[in-house]
Short mmCIF file of N, CA and C in Angstrom, two decimals:
data_model
loop_
_atom_site.label_atom_id
_atom_site.label_comp_id
_atom_site.label_asym_id
_atom_site.label_seq_id
_atom_site.Cartn_x
_atom_site.Cartn_y
_atom_site.Cartn_z
N MET P 7 65.21 -35.94 -18.23
CA MET P 7 64.93 -34.65 -18.81
C MET P 7 63.56 -34.59 -19.52
N SER P 8 62.73 -33.70 -19.24
CA SER P 8 61.30 -34.03 -19.86
C SER P 8 61.26 -32.70 -20.65
N GLY P 9 60.32 -32.61 -21.48
CA GLY P 9 59.92 -31.27 -22.38
C GLY P 9 60.82 -30.85 -23.22
N HIS P 10 61.97 -31.72 -23.71
CA HIS P 10 62.60 -31.08 -24.80
C HIS P 10 62.25 -31.10 -26.07
N ALA P 11 62.75 -30.56 -26.81
CA ALA P 11 62.35 -30.56 -28.37
C ALA P 11 63.67 -31.04 -28.99
N ALA P 12 63.77 -31.82 -30.16
CA ALA P 12 64.63 -32.35 -30.75
C ALA P 12 64.82 -31.72 -32.36
N VAL P 13 65.79 -31.32 -32.58
CA VAL P 13 66.14 -30.74 -34.02
C VAL P 13 67.21 -31.71 -34.65
N VAL P 14 66.83 -31.98 -35.88
CA VAL P 14 67.88 -32.96 -36.70
C VAL P 14 68.36 -31.94 -37.87
N LEU P 15 69.68 -31.70 -37.95
CA LEU P 15 70.08 -30.81 -38.98
C LEU P 15 70.28 -31.63 -40.45
N ALA P 16 69.68 -31.58 -41.50
CA ALA P 16 69.71 -32.18 -42.45
C ALA P 16 69.77 -31.22 -43.87
N ALA P 17 70.12 -30.10 -43.62
CA ALA P 17 69.99 -29.14 -44.82
C ALA P 17 71.11 -28.96 -45.64
N GLY P 18 72.31 -29.41 -45.48
CA GLY P 18 73.61 -29.12 -45.92
C GLY P 18 73.65 -29.52 -47.67
N GLY P 19 74.48 -28.95 -48.34
CA GLY P 19 74.66 -29.33 -49.76
C GLY P 19 75.50 -30.43 -49.97
N SER P 20 76.19 -30.84 -49.03
CA SER P 20 77.39 -32.08 -49.21
C SER P 20 78.22 -31.74 -50.49
N ARG P 21 78.79 -30.52 -50.54
CA ARG P 21 79.52 -30.14 -51.67
C ARG P 21 80.86 -30.91 -51.71
N ARG P 22 81.60 -31.17 -50.56
CA ARG P 22 82.93 -31.69 -50.46
C ARG P 22 82.62 -33.50 -50.90
N LEU P 23 81.56 -33.81 -50.68
CA LEU P 23 81.09 -35.27 -50.80
C LEU P 23 80.78 -35.66 -52.21
N GLY P 24 80.01 -34.60 -52.73
CA GLY P 24 79.36 -34.56 -54.10
C GLY P 24 78.24 -35.22 -54.44
N ARG P 25 77.78 -35.73 -53.33
CA ARG P 25 76.30 -36.24 -53.28
C ARG P 25 75.66 -36.17 -51.90
N PRO P 26 74.37 -36.16 -51.75
CA PRO P 26 73.71 -35.81 -50.34
C PRO P 26 73.94 -37.27 -49.42
N LYS P 27 74.83 -36.55 -48.39
CA LYS P 27 75.15 -37.44 -47.31
C LYS P 27 74.06 -37.91 -46.48
N GLN P 28 72.90 -37.16 -46.42
CA GLN P 28 71.77 -37.26 -45.64
C GLN P 28 71.04 -38.51 -46.21
N LEU P 29 71.32 -38.94 -47.48
CA LEU P 29 70.68 -39.81 -47.99
C LEU P 29 71.51 -41.25 -48.08
N LEU P 30 72.66 -41.11 -47.69
CA LEU P 30 73.53 -42.53 -47.61
C LEU P 30 72.94 -43.21 -46.59
N THR P 31 73.21 -44.63 -46.88
CA THR P 31 72.28 -45.67 -46.15
C THR P 31 73.07 -46.33 -45.12
N ARG P 32 72.58 -46.87 -43.91
CA ARG P 32 73.36 -47.71 -43.09
C ARG P 32 72.19 -48.80 -42.82
N GLY P 33 72.34 -50.08 -43.23
CA GLY P 33 71.47 -51.03 -42.85
C GLY P 33 70.15 -50.69 -43.82
N GLY P 34 70.19 -50.20 -44.76
CA GLY P 34 69.09 -49.71 -45.86
C GLY P 34 68.27 -48.52 -45.38
N GLU P 35 68.74 -47.94 -44.28
CA GLU P 35 68.06 -46.65 -43.56
C GLU P 35 69.07 -45.44 -43.91
N THR P 36 68.21 -44.53 -44.35
CA THR P 36 69.32 -43.20 -44.70
C THR P 36 69.51 -42.51 -43.67
N LEU P 37 70.75 -41.91 -43.62
CA LEU P 37 71.16 -41.19 -42.41
C LEU P 37 70.23 -40.14 -41.64
N ALA P 38 69.74 -39.54 -42.65
CA ALA P 38 68.72 -38.74 -42.06
C ALA P 38 67.68 -39.26 -41.55
N HIS P 39 67.07 -40.46 -41.80
CA HIS P 39 65.97 -41.02 -41.20
C HIS P 39 66.47 -41.80 -39.89
N ARG P 40 67.76 -42.03 -40.05
CA ARG P 40 68.51 -42.70 -38.73
C ARG P 40 68.45 -41.48 -37.72
N ALA P 41 68.96 -40.45 -38.05
CA ALA P 41 69.18 -39.45 -36.97
C ALA P 41 67.84 -39.17 -36.52
N ALA P 42 66.70 -38.93 -37.38
CA ALA P 42 65.33 -38.41 -36.72
C ALA P 42 64.74 -39.48 -36.22
N ARG P 43 64.93 -40.65 -36.38
CA ARG P 43 64.32 -41.87 -35.82
C ARG P 43 64.90 -41.99 -34.21
N LEU P 44 66.18 -41.89 -33.89
CA LEU P 44 66.75 -41.98 -32.85
C LEU P 44 66.28 -40.64 -31.99
N ALA P 45 66.31 -39.55 -32.55
CA ALA P 45 65.93 -38.31 -31.95
C ALA P 45 64.36 -38.54 -31.42
N ALA P 46 63.60 -39.17 -32.27
CA ALA P 46 62.16 -39.58 -31.78
C ALA P 46 62.16 -40.33 -30.65
N GLN P 47 62.86 -41.39 -30.61
CA GLN P 47 63.13 -42.20 -29.55
C GLN P 47 63.31 -41.71 -28.09
N THR P 48 63.84 -40.41 -28.07
CA THR P 48 63.99 -39.66 -26.72
C THR P 48 62.84 -39.12 -26.49
N SER P 49 61.78 -39.06 -27.23
CA SER P 49 60.48 -38.82 -26.62
C SER P 49 60.42 -37.04 -26.43
N PRO P 50 60.74 -36.57 -27.61
CA PRO P 50 60.88 -35.05 -27.51
C PRO P 50 59.20 -34.71 -27.73
N ARG P 51 59.10 -33.23 -26.88
CA ARG P 51 57.84 -32.68 -27.14
C ARG P 51 57.61 -32.24 -28.72
N ARG P 52 58.58 -31.93 -29.44
CA ARG P 52 58.44 -31.61 -30.70
C ARG P 52 59.65 -32.19 -31.49
N LEU P 53 59.55 -32.78 -32.68
CA LEU P 53 60.58 -33.27 -33.46
C LEU P 53 60.59 -32.45 -34.66
N LEU P 54 61.95 -31.84 -35.07
CA LEU P 54 61.95 -30.88 -36.31
C LEU P 54 63.17 -31.48 -36.94
N VAL P 55 62.86 -31.30 -38.16
CA VAL P 55 63.99 -31.86 -39.39
C VAL P 55 64.35 -30.55 -40.26
N ILE P 56 65.34 -30.00 -40.12
CA ILE P 56 65.87 -29.03 -40.92
C ILE P 56 66.17 -29.46 -42.41
N SER P 57 65.39 -29.09 -43.35
CA SER P 57 65.90 -29.54 -44.76
C SER P 57 66.55 -28.37 -45.40
N GLY P 58 66.91 -28.66 -46.48
CA GLY P 58 67.44 -27.64 -47.44
C GLY P 58 67.80 -27.90 -48.87
N ALA P 59 69.12 -28.32 -49.12
CA ALA P 59 69.49 -28.47 -50.47
C ALA P 59 68.86 -29.55 -50.87
N PHE P 60 68.41 -30.74 -50.36
CA PHE P 60 68.00 -31.86 -50.91
C PHE P 60 66.48 -31.94 -50.49
N ARG P 61 65.87 -31.04 -50.14
CA ARG P 61 64.49 -31.16 -49.51
C ARG P 61 63.46 -32.17 -49.86
N GLU P 62 63.06 -32.23 -51.14
CA GLU P 62 62.17 -33.24 -51.60
C GLU P 62 62.62 -34.72 -50.97
N GLU P 63 63.94 -34.95 -51.46
CA GLU P 63 64.38 -36.24 -51.05
C GLU P 63 64.41 -36.51 -49.50
N VAL P 64 64.75 -35.47 -48.76
CA VAL P 64 64.81 -35.61 -47.26
C VAL P 64 63.59 -35.89 -46.99
N GLU P 65 62.77 -35.17 -47.21
CA GLU P 65 61.23 -35.24 -46.75
C GLU P 65 60.43 -36.56 -47.30
N LYS P 66 61.00 -37.18 -48.32
CA LYS P 66 60.48 -38.39 -48.68
C LYS P 66 61.10 -39.35 -48.04
N ALA P 67 62.29 -39.24 -47.67
CA ALA P 67 63.03 -40.25 -46.63
C ALA P 67 62.27 -40.18 -45.28
N LEU P 68 61.60 -39.22 -44.98
CA LEU P 68 61.07 -39.13 -43.54
C LEU P 68 59.67 -39.42 -43.32
N ALA P 69 59.16 -39.65 -44.48
CA ALA P 69 57.55 -39.63 -44.53
C ALA P 69 56.88 -40.39 -43.45
N ASP P 70 57.52 -41.49 -43.12
CA ASP P 70 57.03 -42.30 -42.05
C ASP P 70 57.00 -42.04 -40.66
N LEU P 71 57.78 -40.91 -40.33
CA LEU P 71 58.11 -40.56 -38.95
C LEU P 71 57.33 -39.17 -38.78
N ASP P 72 56.92 -39.13 -37.49
CA ASP P 72 55.98 -38.23 -37.07
C ASP P 72 56.81 -36.99 -36.40
N GLY P 73 57.49 -36.08 -37.34
CA GLY P 73 57.99 -34.91 -37.20
C GLY P 73 57.52 -33.64 -38.03
N GLU P 74 58.23 -32.71 -37.77
CA GLU P 74 57.78 -31.79 -38.66
C GLU P 74 59.04 -31.09 -39.50
N SER P 75 58.67 -30.94 -40.76
CA SER P 75 59.95 -30.58 -41.48
C SER P 75 59.84 -29.08 -41.77
N VAL P 76 61.15 -28.47 -41.71
CA VAL P 76 61.00 -27.00 -41.51
C VAL P 76 62.19 -26.76 -42.79
N PHE P 77 61.92 -25.88 -43.63
CA PHE P 77 62.72 -25.71 -44.81
C PHE P 77 63.60 -24.30 -44.58
N ASN P 78 65.01 -24.57 -44.68
CA ASN P 78 65.88 -23.54 -44.26
C ASN P 78 66.30 -22.74 -45.88
N GLU P 79 65.39 -21.90 -46.13
CA GLU P 79 65.74 -21.17 -47.40
C GLU P 79 67.24 -20.74 -47.76
N ASN P 80 67.76 -20.48 -46.39
CA ASN P 80 69.27 -19.93 -46.34
C ASN P 80 70.28 -21.08 -46.39
N TRP P 81 69.88 -22.28 -46.68
CA TRP P 81 70.89 -23.50 -46.54
C TRP P 81 72.29 -23.37 -47.15
N GLU P 82 72.28 -22.62 -47.98
CA GLU P 82 73.59 -22.41 -48.64
C GLU P 82 74.55 -21.46 -47.80
N SER P 83 74.08 -20.86 -46.77
CA SER P 83 74.76 -19.78 -45.89
C SER P 83 75.53 -20.63 -44.89
N GLY P 84 75.14 -21.98 -44.68
CA GLY P 84 75.79 -22.97 -43.66
C GLY P 84 75.14 -23.18 -42.59
N LEU P 85 75.70 -23.85 -41.64
CA LEU P 85 75.00 -24.26 -40.48
C LEU P 85 74.22 -23.44 -39.72
N ALA P 86 74.73 -21.92 -39.60
CA ALA P 86 74.16 -21.06 -38.76
C ALA P 86 72.68 -20.68 -39.53
N GLY P 87 72.29 -20.81 -40.63
CA GLY P 87 70.98 -20.62 -41.13
C GLY P 87 70.04 -21.68 -40.81
N SER P 88 70.46 -23.11 -40.78
CA SER P 88 69.62 -23.86 -40.09
C SER P 88 69.16 -23.91 -38.51
N LEU P 89 70.08 -23.38 -37.77
CA LEU P 89 70.19 -23.04 -36.52
C LEU P 89 69.33 -22.02 -36.31
N ARG P 90 69.24 -20.81 -37.17
CA ARG P 90 68.37 -19.80 -37.05
C ARG P 90 66.95 -20.35 -37.51
N SER P 91 66.72 -21.31 -38.43
CA SER P 91 65.49 -21.72 -38.81
C SER P 91 64.91 -22.51 -37.72
N ALA P 92 65.72 -23.27 -37.10
CA ALA P 92 65.20 -24.01 -35.90
C ALA P 92 64.53 -23.06 -34.80
N ALA P 93 65.31 -22.13 -34.50
CA ALA P 93 64.98 -21.05 -33.24
C ALA P 93 63.80 -20.54 -33.59
N ALA P 94 63.48 -20.33 -35.01
CA ALA P 94 62.24 -19.53 -35.39
C ALA P 94 61.15 -20.27 -35.26
N ALA P 95 61.31 -21.80 -35.73
CA ALA P 95 60.24 -22.76 -35.58
C ALA P 95 59.78 -23.01 -34.10
N LEU P 96 60.94 -22.87 -33.38
CA LEU P 96 60.78 -23.19 -31.66
C LEU P 96 60.35 -21.96 -30.97
N ALA P 97 59.88 -20.64 -31.44
CA ALA P 97 59.63 -19.75 -30.79
C ALA P 97 58.77 -19.79 -29.56
N ASP P 98 57.81 -20.77 -29.59
CA ASP P 98 56.93 -20.84 -28.44
C ASP P 98 57.37 -21.93 -27.29
N HIS P 99 58.81 -22.45 -27.85
CA HIS P 99 59.05 -23.62 -27.05
C HIS P 99 60.13 -23.06 -25.97
N ASP P 100 59.90 -23.52 -24.79
CA ASP P 100 60.77 -22.94 -23.48
C ASP P 100 61.58 -24.09 -22.66
N GLY P 101 61.68 -25.39 -23.33
CA GLY P 101 62.56 -26.03 -22.64
C GLY P 101 63.83 -26.36 -23.29
N PRO P 102 64.52 -27.33 -23.14
CA PRO P 102 65.91 -27.56 -23.79
C PRO P 102 65.71 -28.06 -25.16
N VAL P 103 66.78 -27.98 -25.91
CA VAL P 103 66.75 -28.54 -27.03
C VAL P 103 67.94 -29.32 -27.52
N LEU P 104 67.57 -30.66 -28.25
CA LEU P 104 68.63 -31.68 -28.52
C LEU P 104 68.80 -31.54 -29.92
N ILE P 105 70.23 -31.14 -30.13
CA ILE P 105 70.42 -30.75 -31.48
C ILE P 105 71.34 -32.03 -32.18
N VAL P 106 70.91 -32.63 -33.25
CA VAL P 106 71.50 -34.02 -33.76
C VAL P 106 71.88 -33.66 -35.23
N GLY P 107 73.15 -34.06 -35.84
CA GLY P 107 73.35 -33.79 -37.16
C GLY P 107 73.03 -35.36 -37.90
N CYS P 108 73.14 -35.39 -39.10
CA CYS P 108 72.98 -36.91 -39.70
C CYS P 108 74.12 -37.18 -40.42
N ASP P 109 75.25 -36.67 -40.03
CA ASP P 109 76.65 -37.12 -40.73
C ASP P 109 77.42 -38.03 -40.00
N GLN P 110 77.00 -38.43 -38.72
CA GLN P 110 77.81 -39.20 -37.70
C GLN P 110 76.97 -40.65 -37.89
N PRO P 111 77.72 -41.69 -38.69
CA PRO P 111 76.83 -42.93 -38.79
C PRO P 111 77.10 -43.80 -37.71
N ALA P 112 77.95 -43.55 -36.61
CA ALA P 112 78.01 -44.42 -35.42
C ALA P 112 76.94 -43.86 -34.33
N LEU P 113 76.31 -42.92 -34.61
CA LEU P 113 75.44 -42.37 -33.74
C LEU P 113 74.41 -43.38 -33.02
N GLU P 114 74.17 -43.59 -32.00
CA GLU P 114 73.03 -44.57 -31.36
C GLU P 114 72.07 -43.70 -30.36
N GLY P 115 71.10 -44.47 -30.14
CA GLY P 115 70.28 -43.90 -29.10
C GLY P 115 70.86 -43.67 -27.86
N ALA P 116 71.75 -44.68 -27.41
CA ALA P 116 72.30 -44.58 -26.07
C ALA P 116 73.09 -43.20 -26.06
N HIS P 117 73.96 -42.72 -26.99
CA HIS P 117 74.34 -41.47 -26.89
C HIS P 117 73.48 -40.40 -26.70
N LEU P 118 72.30 -40.41 -27.16
CA LEU P 118 71.40 -39.35 -26.87
C LEU P 118 70.94 -39.50 -25.45
N ALA P 119 70.65 -40.92 -25.09
CA ALA P 119 70.20 -40.92 -23.62
C ALA P 119 71.19 -40.39 -22.79
N GLN P 120 72.38 -40.42 -22.80
CA GLN P 120 73.31 -40.02 -22.02
C GLN P 120 73.42 -38.59 -21.87
N LEU P 121 73.49 -38.00 -23.10
CA LEU P 121 73.27 -36.55 -23.17
C LEU P 121 72.07 -35.91 -22.53
N LEU P 122 71.22 -36.56 -22.56
CA LEU P 122 69.87 -35.97 -21.92
C LEU P 122 70.08 -36.20 -20.28
N ALA P 123 70.54 -37.27 -19.95
CA ALA P 123 70.93 -37.37 -18.39
C ALA P 123 71.95 -36.59 -18.05
N GLY P 124 73.00 -36.37 -18.80
CA GLY P 124 74.03 -35.29 -18.28
C GLY P 124 73.56 -33.87 -18.34
N ALA P 125 72.62 -33.52 -19.29
CA ALA P 125 72.03 -32.16 -19.39
C ALA P 125 71.12 -31.87 -18.26
N ALA P 126 70.30 -33.05 -17.80
CA ALA P 126 69.61 -32.83 -16.55
C ALA P 126 70.19 -32.20 -15.29
N ASN P 127 71.57 -32.42 -15.04
CA ASN P 127 72.09 -31.84 -14.15
C ASN P 127 72.88 -30.45 -14.24
N THR P 128 72.98 -30.32 -15.50
CA THR P 128 74.06 -29.07 -15.77
C THR P 128 73.35 -27.94 -16.55
N GLY P 129 72.09 -28.47 -17.30
CA GLY P 129 71.54 -27.62 -18.22
C GLY P 129 71.98 -27.63 -19.73
N CYS P 130 73.31 -27.93 -19.91
CA CYS P 130 73.75 -28.05 -21.15
C CYS P 130 74.70 -29.41 -21.35
N ALA P 131 74.67 -29.98 -22.53
CA ALA P 131 75.46 -31.28 -22.61
C ALA P 131 75.85 -31.22 -24.12
N ALA P 132 77.09 -31.73 -24.18
CA ALA P 132 77.60 -31.77 -25.63
C ALA P 132 78.69 -32.94 -25.76
N THR P 133 78.92 -33.25 -26.99
CA THR P 133 79.75 -34.28 -27.21
C THR P 133 81.24 -33.76 -27.63
N SER P 134 82.35 -34.32 -26.96
CA SER P 134 83.43 -34.00 -27.28
C SER P 134 84.12 -34.15 -28.79
N HIS P 135 84.52 -33.18 -29.07
CA HIS P 135 85.31 -33.45 -30.59
C HIS P 135 86.75 -33.01 -30.50
N GLY P 136 87.41 -33.76 -30.10
CA GLY P 136 88.96 -33.33 -29.87
C GLY P 136 89.02 -32.40 -28.52
N GLY P 137 88.19 -32.79 -27.69
CA GLY P 137 87.93 -31.87 -26.38
C GLY P 137 87.28 -30.74 -26.23
N SER P 138 86.59 -30.22 -27.66
CA SER P 138 85.66 -29.04 -27.72
C SER P 138 84.38 -29.74 -27.89
N PRO P 139 83.35 -28.80 -27.21
CA PRO P 139 82.07 -29.46 -27.30
C PRO P 139 81.41 -29.15 -28.85
N GLY P 140 80.55 -30.25 -29.29
CA GLY P 140 80.05 -30.32 -30.48
C GLY P 140 78.83 -30.90 -30.48
N ILE P 141 78.20 -31.60 -31.43
CA ILE P 141 76.97 -32.10 -31.45
C ILE P 141 77.24 -33.43 -31.74
N PRO P 142 76.22 -34.32 -31.18
CA PRO P 142 74.91 -34.05 -30.60
C PRO P 142 75.09 -33.14 -29.29
N ALA P 143 74.29 -32.12 -29.11
CA ALA P 143 74.38 -31.48 -27.97
C ALA P 143 72.82 -31.12 -27.32
N ILE P 144 72.76 -30.58 -26.25
CA ILE P 144 71.70 -30.01 -25.47
C ILE P 144 71.99 -28.78 -25.01
N VAL P 145 71.05 -27.94 -25.49
CA VAL P 145 71.23 -26.55 -24.92
C VAL P 145 70.04 -25.98 -24.68
N PRO P 146 69.86 -24.94 -23.69
CA PRO P 146 68.68 -24.31 -23.48
C PRO P 146 68.26 -23.52 -24.73
N VAL P 147 66.98 -23.38 -24.92
CA VAL P 147 66.29 -22.73 -26.07
C VAL P 147 66.92 -21.31 -26.38
N ALA P 148 67.03 -20.50 -25.17
CA ALA P 148 67.52 -19.26 -25.27
C ALA P 148 68.97 -19.23 -25.82
N MET P 149 69.91 -20.10 -25.76
CA MET P 149 70.92 -20.31 -26.48
C MET P 149 70.77 -20.67 -27.89
N LEU P 150 69.79 -21.45 -28.27
CA LEU P 150 69.60 -21.47 -29.52
C LEU P 150 69.20 -20.47 -30.27
N ARG P 151 68.41 -19.47 -29.43
CA ARG P 151 67.97 -18.31 -30.32
C ARG P 151 69.23 -17.16 -30.35
N GLU P 152 70.27 -17.53 -29.81
CA GLU P 152 71.47 -16.55 -29.97
C GLU P 152 72.16 -17.21 -31.27
N ALA P 153 71.66 -17.91 -32.19
CA ALA P 153 72.08 -18.34 -33.49
C ALA P 153 71.82 -17.14 -34.42
N ASP P 154 70.96 -16.11 -34.17
CA ASP P 154 70.94 -15.03 -35.01
C ASP P 154 72.30 -14.17 -35.13
N ALA P 155 73.23 -14.32 -34.21
CA ALA P 155 74.25 -13.60 -34.14
C ALA P 155 75.56 -14.47 -34.96
N LEU P 156 75.07 -15.66 -35.39
CA LEU P 156 76.09 -16.50 -36.29
C LEU P 156 76.02 -16.25 -37.70
N SER P 157 77.11 -16.77 -38.17
CA SER P 157 77.21 -16.80 -39.57
C SER P 157 77.91 -17.91 -40.23
N GLY P 158 77.73 -18.37 -41.53
CA GLY P 158 78.31 -19.19 -42.17
C GLY P 158 78.03 -20.85 -41.41
N ASP P 159 79.04 -21.49 -41.42
CA ASP P 159 79.14 -22.91 -40.57
C ASP P 159 79.42 -22.88 -39.34
N ARG P 160 79.33 -21.88 -38.69
CA ARG P 160 79.62 -21.72 -37.13
C ARG P 160 78.43 -22.10 -36.48
N GLY P 161 78.59 -23.09 -35.39
CA GLY P 161 77.54 -23.37 -34.62
C GLY P 161 77.52 -22.67 -33.37
N LEU P 162 76.97 -23.66 -32.19
CA LEU P 162 77.06 -23.11 -30.89
C LEU P 162 78.08 -23.38 -30.27
N GLY P 163 79.19 -24.14 -30.72
CA GLY P 163 80.50 -24.55 -30.09
C GLY P 163 81.14 -23.43 -29.18
N ALA P 164 81.46 -22.42 -29.90
CA ALA P 164 81.94 -21.25 -29.14
C ALA P 164 81.38 -20.78 -28.18
N ARG P 165 80.09 -20.54 -28.04
CA ARG P 165 79.13 -20.52 -26.87
C ARG P 165 79.40 -21.64 -25.86
N LEU P 166 79.29 -22.60 -26.02
CA LEU P 166 79.40 -23.68 -25.13
C LEU P 166 80.87 -23.67 -24.68
N ARG P 167 81.58 -23.30 -25.36
CA ARG P 167 83.21 -23.30 -24.89
C ARG P 167 83.32 -22.29 -23.88
N GLY P 168 82.49 -21.19 -24.12
CA GLY P 168 82.63 -19.89 -23.06
C GLY P 168 81.82 -20.03 -21.67
N LEU P 169 81.31 -21.37 -21.51
CA LEU P 169 80.57 -21.56 -20.32
C LEU P 169 81.56 -22.31 -19.49
N PRO P 170 81.42 -22.03 -17.87
CA PRO P 170 82.13 -22.87 -16.99
C PRO P 170 82.09 -24.35 -17.34
N GLN P 171 83.16 -24.84 -17.33
CA GLN P 171 83.27 -26.58 -17.35
C GLN P 171 82.09 -27.27 -16.74
N GLU P 172 81.68 -26.73 -15.26
CA GLU P 172 80.74 -27.41 -14.66
C GLU P 172 79.28 -27.26 -15.15
N ARG P 173 79.32 -26.39 -16.36
CA ARG P 173 78.05 -26.14 -16.74
C ARG P 173 77.45 -26.95 -17.88
N VAL P 174 78.57 -27.63 -18.57
CA VAL P 174 78.33 -28.46 -19.54
C VAL P 174 78.72 -29.77 -19.45
N TRP P 175 77.99 -30.78 -19.36
CA TRP P 175 78.36 -32.18 -19.41
C TRP P 175 78.93 -32.64 -20.81
N MET P 176 79.82 -33.20 -20.68
CA MET P 176 80.45 -33.74 -22.06
C MET P 176 80.57 -35.13 -21.96
N LEU P 177 79.98 -35.69 -23.20
CA LEU P 177 80.03 -36.93 -23.69
C LEU P 177 81.45 -37.10 -24.35
N ARG P 178 82.05 -38.18 -24.03
CA ARG P 178 83.32 -38.65 -24.90
C ARG P 178 82.96 -40.10 -25.45
N ALA P 179 82.78 -39.95 -26.32
CA ALA P 179 82.45 -41.05 -27.34
C ALA P 179 83.41 -40.97 -28.69
N ALA P 180 84.45 -41.57 -28.78
CA ALA P 180 85.34 -41.20 -29.89
C ALA P 180 84.65 -41.79 -31.18
N GLU P 181 83.97 -42.66 -31.13
CA GLU P 181 82.93 -43.02 -32.45
C GLU P 181 82.22 -41.54 -33.04
N LEU P 182 81.82 -40.89 -32.17
CA LEU P 182 81.10 -39.78 -32.83
C LEU P 182 82.03 -38.60 -33.29
N GLU P 183 83.34 -38.71 -33.07
CA GLU P 183 84.11 -37.83 -33.75
C GLU P 183 84.34 -38.04 -35.15
N PHE P 184 83.88 -39.13 -35.77
CA PHE P 184 84.09 -39.40 -37.17
C PHE P 184 82.75 -38.91 -37.77
N ASP P 185 82.81 -38.37 -38.60
CA ASP P 185 81.91 -37.74 -39.54
C ASP P 185 82.16 -37.80 -40.91
N ILE P 186 80.93 -37.80 -41.80
CA ILE P 186 81.36 -38.08 -43.03
C ILE P 186 81.25 -36.68 -44.10
N ASP P 187 82.54 -36.30 -44.56
CA ASP P 187 82.45 -34.90 -45.22
C ASP P 187 82.84 -35.08 -46.65
N ASP P 188 83.66 -36.34 -47.03
CA ASP P 188 84.20 -36.32 -48.27
C ASP P 188 84.44 -37.78 -48.60
N GLU P 189 84.97 -37.98 -49.90
CA GLU P 189 84.88 -39.61 -50.44
C GLU P 189 85.81 -40.45 -49.27
N ASP P 190 86.92 -39.90 -48.76
CA ASP P 190 87.99 -40.54 -47.92
C ASP P 190 87.05 -40.75 -46.82
N ASP P 191 86.24 -40.19 -46.26
CA ASP P 191 85.55 -40.44 -45.01
C ASP P 191 84.48 -41.51 -45.47
N LEU P 192 83.75 -41.50 -46.41
CA LEU P 192 82.92 -42.42 -47.09
C LEU P 192 83.65 -43.60 -47.09
N ARG P 193 84.81 -43.83 -47.55
CA ARG P 193 85.48 -45.06 -47.93
C ARG P 193 85.45 -45.86 -46.47
N ILE P 194 85.95 -44.72 -45.40
CA ILE P 194 86.46 -45.42 -44.22
C ILE P 194 85.02 -46.02 -43.25
N ALA P 195 84.09 -45.42 -43.68
CA ALA P 195 82.75 -45.43 -43.15
C ALA P 195 82.40 -47.00 -43.79
N VAL P 196 82.39 -47.16 -44.93
CA VAL P 196 81.90 -48.44 -45.48
C VAL P 196 82.77 -49.58 -44.94
N ASP P 197 84.16 -49.20 -45.00
CA ASP P 197 85.07 -50.39 -44.55
C ASP P 197 84.79 -50.73 -43.00
N ARG P 198 84.32 -49.68 -42.41
CA ARG P 198 83.75 -50.05 -40.74
C ARG P 198 82.59 -50.46 -40.77
N GLY P 199 81.63 -50.65 -41.90
CA GLY P 199 80.46 -51.12 -41.72
C GLY P 199 79.40 -50.21 -41.16
N LEU P 200 79.75 -48.96 -41.27
CA LEU P 200 79.06 -47.93 -40.79
C LEU P 200 77.90 -47.44 -41.94
N ILE P 201 78.22 -47.63 -43.09
CA ILE P 201 77.52 -47.18 -44.31
C ILE P 201 77.53 -48.29 -45.25
N ASP P 202 76.39 -48.43 -46.06
CA ASP P 202 76.12 -49.43 -46.65
C ASP P 202 77.02 -49.39 -48.08
N ALA P 203 77.60 -50.25 -48.57
CA ALA P 203 78.53 -50.27 -49.84
C ALA P 203 77.74 -49.80 -51.01
#
C-alpha cells in the first residue's frame, strides 16, 4: 500500500502509571521514538506524532526523526482528542492512515508491514485485542475524520467493529495485546525484557 500517512499517538498523561510511558525505554530508546521510528520505516507520505501532556520531552526525544509534531491542546480529554488533532492535520490527505500507539513495547516493524499488506486488500486493518479491533490499525482517512463524533478515551474500535468482517483484515499477534498502563504492567514488561530496568 502506498500513499499512506502515519500517526503516532503520544499525548497521554500516563495517570495510572504516574510517569510518562512515552519516555520509558527499550534498549535505550524511548517508546515514543521507537513507535515513530517503526512507523517511519513504512515509508509514509507524512509522519505525525501527536503530543500532549509531555510535549517538550516527547519532541526532544524525537528530534532526530523526520516527522511532524502536532500538539493536542485537549490531551486531557483522552484518545478522541488526539484522533481529532490528527484528522485536522491531515485535512488535505486522501490516502489511508496508519495509527500507532507508543505503549506496546513488543511492537515490531513486521507487525506494521503485515497490517499494510492486509489493508491493501480490504481497505482497513486492525490488531486483535481479545477479538476486537484495536491499534496499530490502518483506516481510510474518512474514518479518521469521524473522530469528531468521539469523546473521552474512545477510539475507532467501535466503528471498525461495525464493518463487515471481510472489510477489516485482522492481525493476530498476542504480544501486542500487552500494553503498559500501570506499575504492574511495567514490572511485567521489565521481566520480559521489553522495557529497560
